mmCIF file with all atom_site columns, C-alpha atoms in Angstrom:
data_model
loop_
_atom_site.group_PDB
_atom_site.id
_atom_site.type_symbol
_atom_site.label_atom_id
_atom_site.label_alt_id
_atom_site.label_comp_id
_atom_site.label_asym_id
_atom_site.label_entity_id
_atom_site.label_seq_id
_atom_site.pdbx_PDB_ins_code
_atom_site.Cartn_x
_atom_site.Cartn_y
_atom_site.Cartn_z
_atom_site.occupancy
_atom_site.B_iso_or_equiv
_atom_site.pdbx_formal_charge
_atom_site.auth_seq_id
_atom_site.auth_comp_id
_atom_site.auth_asym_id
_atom_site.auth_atom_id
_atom_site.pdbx_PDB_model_num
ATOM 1   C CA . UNK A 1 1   ? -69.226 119.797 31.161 1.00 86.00 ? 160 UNK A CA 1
ATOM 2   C CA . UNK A 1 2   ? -70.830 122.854 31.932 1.00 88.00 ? 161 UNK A CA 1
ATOM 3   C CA . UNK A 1 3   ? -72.320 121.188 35.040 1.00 94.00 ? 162 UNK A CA 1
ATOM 4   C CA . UNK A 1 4   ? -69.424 120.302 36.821 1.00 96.00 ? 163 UNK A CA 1
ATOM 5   C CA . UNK A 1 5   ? -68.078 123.745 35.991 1.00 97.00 ? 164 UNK A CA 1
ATOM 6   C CA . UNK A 1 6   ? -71.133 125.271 37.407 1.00 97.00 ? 165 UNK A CA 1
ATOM 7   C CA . UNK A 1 7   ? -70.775 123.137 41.222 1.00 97.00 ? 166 UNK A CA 1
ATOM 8   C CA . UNK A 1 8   ? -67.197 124.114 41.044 1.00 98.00 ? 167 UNK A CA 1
ATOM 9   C CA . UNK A 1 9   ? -67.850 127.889 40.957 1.00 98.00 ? 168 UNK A CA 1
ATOM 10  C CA . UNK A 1 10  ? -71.135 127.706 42.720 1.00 98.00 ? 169 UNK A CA 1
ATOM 11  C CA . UNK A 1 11  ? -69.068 126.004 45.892 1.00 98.00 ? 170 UNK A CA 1
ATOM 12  C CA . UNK A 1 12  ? -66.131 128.611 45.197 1.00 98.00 ? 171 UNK A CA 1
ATOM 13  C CA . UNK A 1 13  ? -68.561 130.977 46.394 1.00 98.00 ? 172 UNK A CA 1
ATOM 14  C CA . UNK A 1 14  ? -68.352 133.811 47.732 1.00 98.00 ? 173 UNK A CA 1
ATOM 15  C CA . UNK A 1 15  ? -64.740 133.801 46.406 1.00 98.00 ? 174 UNK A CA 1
ATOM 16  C CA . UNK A 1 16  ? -64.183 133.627 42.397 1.00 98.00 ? 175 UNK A CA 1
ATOM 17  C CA . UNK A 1 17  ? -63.573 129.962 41.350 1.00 98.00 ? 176 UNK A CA 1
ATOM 18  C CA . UNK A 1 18  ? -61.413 129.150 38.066 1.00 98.00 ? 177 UNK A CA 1
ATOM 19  C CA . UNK A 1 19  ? -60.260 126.170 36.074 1.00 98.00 ? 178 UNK A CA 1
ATOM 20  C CA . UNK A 1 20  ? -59.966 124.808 32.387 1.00 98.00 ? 179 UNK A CA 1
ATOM 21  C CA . UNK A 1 21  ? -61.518 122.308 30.419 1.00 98.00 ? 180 UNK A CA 1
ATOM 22  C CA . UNK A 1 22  ? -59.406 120.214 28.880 1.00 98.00 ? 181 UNK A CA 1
ATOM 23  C CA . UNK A 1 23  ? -60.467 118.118 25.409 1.00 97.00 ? 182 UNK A CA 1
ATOM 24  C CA . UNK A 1 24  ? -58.528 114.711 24.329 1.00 96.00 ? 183 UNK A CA 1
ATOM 25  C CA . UNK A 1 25  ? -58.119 115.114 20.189 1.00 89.00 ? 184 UNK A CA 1
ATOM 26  C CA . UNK A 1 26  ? -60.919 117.073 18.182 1.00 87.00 ? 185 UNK A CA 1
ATOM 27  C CA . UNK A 1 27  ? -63.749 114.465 19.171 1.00 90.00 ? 186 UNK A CA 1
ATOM 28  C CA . UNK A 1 28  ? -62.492 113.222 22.163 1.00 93.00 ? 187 UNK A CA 1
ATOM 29  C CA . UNK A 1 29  ? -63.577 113.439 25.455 1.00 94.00 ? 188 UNK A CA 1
ATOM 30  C CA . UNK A 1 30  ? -63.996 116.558 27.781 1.00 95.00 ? 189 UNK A CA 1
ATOM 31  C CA . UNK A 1 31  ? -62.608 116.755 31.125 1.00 96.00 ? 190 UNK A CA 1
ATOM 32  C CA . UNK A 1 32  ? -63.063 119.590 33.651 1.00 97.00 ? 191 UNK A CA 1
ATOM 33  C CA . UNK A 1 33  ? -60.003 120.678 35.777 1.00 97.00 ? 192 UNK A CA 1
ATOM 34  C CA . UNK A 1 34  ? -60.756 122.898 38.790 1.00 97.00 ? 193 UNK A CA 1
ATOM 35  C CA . UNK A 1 35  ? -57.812 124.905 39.708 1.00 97.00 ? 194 UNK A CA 1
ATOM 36  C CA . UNK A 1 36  ? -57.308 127.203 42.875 1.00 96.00 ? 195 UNK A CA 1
ATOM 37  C CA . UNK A 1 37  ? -57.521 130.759 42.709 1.00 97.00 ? 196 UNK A CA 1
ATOM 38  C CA . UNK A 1 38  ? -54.475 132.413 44.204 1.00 97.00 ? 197 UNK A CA 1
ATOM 39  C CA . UNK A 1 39  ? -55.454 135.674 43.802 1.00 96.00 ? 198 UNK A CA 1
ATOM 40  C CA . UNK A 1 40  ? -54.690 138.103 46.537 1.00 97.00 ? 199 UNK A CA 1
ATOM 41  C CA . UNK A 1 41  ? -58.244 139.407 45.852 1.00 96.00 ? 200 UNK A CA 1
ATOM 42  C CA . UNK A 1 42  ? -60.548 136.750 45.554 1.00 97.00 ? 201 UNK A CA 1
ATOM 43  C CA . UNK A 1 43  ? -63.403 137.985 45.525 1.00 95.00 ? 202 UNK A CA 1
ATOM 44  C CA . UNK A 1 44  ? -63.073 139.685 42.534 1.00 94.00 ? 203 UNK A CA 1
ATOM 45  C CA . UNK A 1 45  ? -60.245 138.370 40.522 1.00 95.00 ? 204 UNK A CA 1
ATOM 46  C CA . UNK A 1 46  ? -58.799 134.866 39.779 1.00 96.00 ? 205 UNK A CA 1
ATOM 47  C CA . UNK A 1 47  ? -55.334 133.691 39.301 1.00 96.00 ? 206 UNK A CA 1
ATOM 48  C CA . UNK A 1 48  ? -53.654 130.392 39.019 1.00 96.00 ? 207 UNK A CA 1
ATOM 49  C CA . UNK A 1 49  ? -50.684 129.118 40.377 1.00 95.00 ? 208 UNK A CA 1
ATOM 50  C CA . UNK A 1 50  ? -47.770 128.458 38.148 1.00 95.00 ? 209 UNK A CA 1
ATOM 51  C CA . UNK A 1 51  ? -47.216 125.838 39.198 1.00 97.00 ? 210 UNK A CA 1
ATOM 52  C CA . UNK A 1 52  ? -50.554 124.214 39.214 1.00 97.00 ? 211 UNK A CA 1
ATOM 53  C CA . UNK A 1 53  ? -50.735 125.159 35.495 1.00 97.00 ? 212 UNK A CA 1
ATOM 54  C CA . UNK A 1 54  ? -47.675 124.154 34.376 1.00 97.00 ? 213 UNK A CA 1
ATOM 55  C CA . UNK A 1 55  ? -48.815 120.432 36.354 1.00 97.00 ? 214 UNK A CA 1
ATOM 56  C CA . UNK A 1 56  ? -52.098 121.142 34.555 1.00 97.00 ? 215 UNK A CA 1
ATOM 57  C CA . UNK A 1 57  ? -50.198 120.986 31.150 1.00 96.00 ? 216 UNK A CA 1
ATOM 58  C CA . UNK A 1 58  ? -47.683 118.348 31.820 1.00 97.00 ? 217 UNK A CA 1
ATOM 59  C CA . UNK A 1 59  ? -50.741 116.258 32.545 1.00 96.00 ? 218 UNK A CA 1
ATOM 60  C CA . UNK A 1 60  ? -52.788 117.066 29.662 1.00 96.00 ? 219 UNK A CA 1
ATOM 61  C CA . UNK A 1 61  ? -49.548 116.358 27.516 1.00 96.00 ? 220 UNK A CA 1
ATOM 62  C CA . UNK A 1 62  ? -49.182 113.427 28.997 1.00 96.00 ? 221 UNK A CA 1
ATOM 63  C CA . UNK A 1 63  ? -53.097 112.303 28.445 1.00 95.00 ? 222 UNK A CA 1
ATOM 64  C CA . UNK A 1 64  ? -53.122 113.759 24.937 1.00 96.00 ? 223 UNK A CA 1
ATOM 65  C CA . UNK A 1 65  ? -55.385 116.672 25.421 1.00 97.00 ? 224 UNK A CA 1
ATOM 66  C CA . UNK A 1 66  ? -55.288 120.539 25.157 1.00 96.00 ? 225 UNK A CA 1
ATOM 67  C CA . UNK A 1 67  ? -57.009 123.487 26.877 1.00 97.00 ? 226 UNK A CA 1
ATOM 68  C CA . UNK A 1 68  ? -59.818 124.166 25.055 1.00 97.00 ? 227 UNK A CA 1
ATOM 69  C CA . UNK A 1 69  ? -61.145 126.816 27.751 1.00 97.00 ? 228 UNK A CA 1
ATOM 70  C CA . UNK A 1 70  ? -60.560 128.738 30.808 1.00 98.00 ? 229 UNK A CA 1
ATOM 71  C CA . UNK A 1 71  ? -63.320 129.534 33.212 1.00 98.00 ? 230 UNK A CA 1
ATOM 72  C CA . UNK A 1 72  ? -63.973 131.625 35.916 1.00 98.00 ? 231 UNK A CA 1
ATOM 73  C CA . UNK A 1 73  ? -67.204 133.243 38.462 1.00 98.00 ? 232 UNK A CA 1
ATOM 74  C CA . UNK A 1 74  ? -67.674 136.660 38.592 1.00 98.00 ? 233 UNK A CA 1
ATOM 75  C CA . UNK A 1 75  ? -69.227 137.079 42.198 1.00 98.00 ? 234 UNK A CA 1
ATOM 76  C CA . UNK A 1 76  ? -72.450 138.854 42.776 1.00 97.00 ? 235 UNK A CA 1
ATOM 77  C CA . UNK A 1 77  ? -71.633 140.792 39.195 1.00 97.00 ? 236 UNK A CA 1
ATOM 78  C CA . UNK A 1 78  ? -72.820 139.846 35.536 1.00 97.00 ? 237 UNK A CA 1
ATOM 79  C CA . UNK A 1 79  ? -70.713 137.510 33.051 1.00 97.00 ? 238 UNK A CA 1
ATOM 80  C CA . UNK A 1 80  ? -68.873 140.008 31.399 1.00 96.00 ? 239 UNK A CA 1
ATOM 81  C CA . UNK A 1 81  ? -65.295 139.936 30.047 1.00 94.00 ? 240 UNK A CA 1
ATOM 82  C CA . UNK A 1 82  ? -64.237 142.445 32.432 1.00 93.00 ? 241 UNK A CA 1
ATOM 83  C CA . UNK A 1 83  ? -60.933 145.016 32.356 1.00 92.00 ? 242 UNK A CA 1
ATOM 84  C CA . UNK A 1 84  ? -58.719 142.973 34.341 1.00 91.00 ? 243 UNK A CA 1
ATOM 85  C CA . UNK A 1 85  ? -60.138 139.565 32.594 1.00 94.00 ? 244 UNK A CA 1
ATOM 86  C CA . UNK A 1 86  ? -58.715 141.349 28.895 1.00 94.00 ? 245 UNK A CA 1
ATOM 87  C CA . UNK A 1 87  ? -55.422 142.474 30.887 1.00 91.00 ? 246 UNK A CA 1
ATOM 88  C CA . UNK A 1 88  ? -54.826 138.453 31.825 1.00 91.00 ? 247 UNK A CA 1
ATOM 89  C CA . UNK A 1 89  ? -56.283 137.113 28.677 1.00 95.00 ? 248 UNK A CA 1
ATOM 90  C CA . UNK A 1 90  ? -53.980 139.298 26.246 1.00 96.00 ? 249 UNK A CA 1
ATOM 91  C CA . UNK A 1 91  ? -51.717 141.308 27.978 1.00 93.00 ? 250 UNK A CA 1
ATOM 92  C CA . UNK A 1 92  ? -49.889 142.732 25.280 1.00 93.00 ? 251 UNK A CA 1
ATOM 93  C CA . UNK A 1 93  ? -53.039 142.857 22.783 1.00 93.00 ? 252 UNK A CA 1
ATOM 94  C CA . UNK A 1 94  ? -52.268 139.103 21.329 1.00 95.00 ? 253 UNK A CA 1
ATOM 95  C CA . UNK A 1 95  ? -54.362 136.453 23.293 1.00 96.00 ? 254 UNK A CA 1
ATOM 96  C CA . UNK A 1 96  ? -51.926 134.312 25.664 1.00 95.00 ? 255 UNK A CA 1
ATOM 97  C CA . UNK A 1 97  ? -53.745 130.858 24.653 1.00 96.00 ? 256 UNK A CA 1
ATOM 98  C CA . UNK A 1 98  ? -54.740 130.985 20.929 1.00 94.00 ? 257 UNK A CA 1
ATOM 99  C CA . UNK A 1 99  ? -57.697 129.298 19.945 1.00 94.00 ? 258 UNK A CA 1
ATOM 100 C CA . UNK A 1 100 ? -58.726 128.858 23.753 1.00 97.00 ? 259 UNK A CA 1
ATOM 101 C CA . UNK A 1 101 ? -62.261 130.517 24.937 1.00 97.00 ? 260 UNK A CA 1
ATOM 102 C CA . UNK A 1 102 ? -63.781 131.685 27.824 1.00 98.00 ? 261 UNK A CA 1
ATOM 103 C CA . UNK A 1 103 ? -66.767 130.968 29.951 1.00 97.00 ? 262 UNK A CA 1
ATOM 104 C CA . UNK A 1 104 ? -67.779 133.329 32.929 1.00 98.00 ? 263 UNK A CA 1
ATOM 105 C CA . UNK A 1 105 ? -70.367 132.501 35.185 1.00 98.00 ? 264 UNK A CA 1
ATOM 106 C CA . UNK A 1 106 ? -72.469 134.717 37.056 1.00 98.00 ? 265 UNK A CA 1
ATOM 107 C CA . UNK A 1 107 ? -72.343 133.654 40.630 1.00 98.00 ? 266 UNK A CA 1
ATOM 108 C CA . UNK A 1 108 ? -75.305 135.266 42.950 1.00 98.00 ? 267 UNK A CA 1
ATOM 109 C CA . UNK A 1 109 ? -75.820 134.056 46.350 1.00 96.00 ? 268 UNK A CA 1
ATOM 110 C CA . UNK A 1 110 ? -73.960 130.666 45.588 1.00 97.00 ? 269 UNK A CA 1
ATOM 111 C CA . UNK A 1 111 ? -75.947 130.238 42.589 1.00 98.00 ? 270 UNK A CA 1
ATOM 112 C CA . UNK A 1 112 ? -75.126 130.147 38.436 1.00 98.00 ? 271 UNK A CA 1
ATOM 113 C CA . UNK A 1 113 ? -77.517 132.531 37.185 1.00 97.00 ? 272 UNK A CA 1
ATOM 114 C CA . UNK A 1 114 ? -75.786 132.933 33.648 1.00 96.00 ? 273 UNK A CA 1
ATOM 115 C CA . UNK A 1 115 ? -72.548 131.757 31.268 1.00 96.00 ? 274 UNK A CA 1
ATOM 116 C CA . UNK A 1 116 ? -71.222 133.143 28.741 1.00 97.00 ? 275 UNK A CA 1
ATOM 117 C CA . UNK A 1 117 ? -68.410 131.922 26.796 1.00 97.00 ? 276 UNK A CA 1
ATOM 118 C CA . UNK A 1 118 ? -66.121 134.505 24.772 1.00 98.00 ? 277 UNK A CA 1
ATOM 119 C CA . UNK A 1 119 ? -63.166 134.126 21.945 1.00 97.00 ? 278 UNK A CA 1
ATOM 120 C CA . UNK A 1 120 ? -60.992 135.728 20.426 1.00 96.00 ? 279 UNK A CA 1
ATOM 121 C CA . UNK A 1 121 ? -62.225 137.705 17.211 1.00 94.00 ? 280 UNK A CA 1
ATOM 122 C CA . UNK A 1 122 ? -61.185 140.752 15.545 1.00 91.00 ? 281 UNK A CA 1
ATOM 123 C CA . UNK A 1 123 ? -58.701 141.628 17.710 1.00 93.00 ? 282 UNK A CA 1
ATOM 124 C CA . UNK A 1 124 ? -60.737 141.327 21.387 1.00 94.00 ? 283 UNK A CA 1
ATOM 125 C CA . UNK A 1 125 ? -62.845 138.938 23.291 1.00 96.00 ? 284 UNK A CA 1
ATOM 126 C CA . UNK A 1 126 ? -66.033 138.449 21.982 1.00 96.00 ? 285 UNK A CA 1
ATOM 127 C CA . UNK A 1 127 ? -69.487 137.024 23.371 1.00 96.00 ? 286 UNK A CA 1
ATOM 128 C CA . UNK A 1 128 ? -69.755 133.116 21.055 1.00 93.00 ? 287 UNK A CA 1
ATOM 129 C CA . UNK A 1 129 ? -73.506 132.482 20.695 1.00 81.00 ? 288 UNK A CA 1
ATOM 130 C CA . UNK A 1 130 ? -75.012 129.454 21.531 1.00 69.00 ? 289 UNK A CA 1
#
């Protein structure tokens, strides 16, 4: 999984790429879902359509599966959960997809040179160990 996330970002490059993995049932199988990044800034922020993610959902409803995780590239910066990554996550202080993580991938010079993969604890985003 985290390879095809990786050549998704990695040829997003030098723009942010995004998407969400997607997991059929609580053993089933994963499936990563590029989405486009419709962000007026691009190169440092990441947006999905609306109506690519509500398609995204009816799909995954459809195929019995659920977002398990969002991911995105931060470009030429490290894998933090940034300001503006909170702000989108949890806008009004609540996450907007319970249970959901997040994995941000350093992107330098087209390259993955570190994930990390954050969830929701205590009341903000924190880094999940390995």
């Amino acid at each position: 999984m985290r390879e095809a996330v990786a050549r998704h970002l990695e040829a997003r490059y030098p723009q942010e790429g995004c998407g969400v993995v997607l997991r059929a049932g609580e053993n089933g199988p994963w499936r990563v879902r590029p989405l486009r990044n419709v962000s007026p800034r691009p190169a440092t922020a990441y947006a999905f359509a609306p109506e690519e993610w509500l398609a995204v959902s009816m799909e995954a409803d459809a195929r019995g599966e659920r977002a398990v995780c969002v991911f995105h590239s931060h470009v030429d910066a490290p894998a933090t959960f940034s300001h503006e990554d909170r702000v989108r996550a949890a806008p009004e202080g609540l996450p907007l997809l319970p249970g959901v993580s997040y994995l941000i991938a350093s992107v330098h010079r087209g390259c993955v040179t570190c994930v990390r993969e954050y969830g929701w604890e205590e009341g903000d985003f924190r880094v999940r160990e390995p």
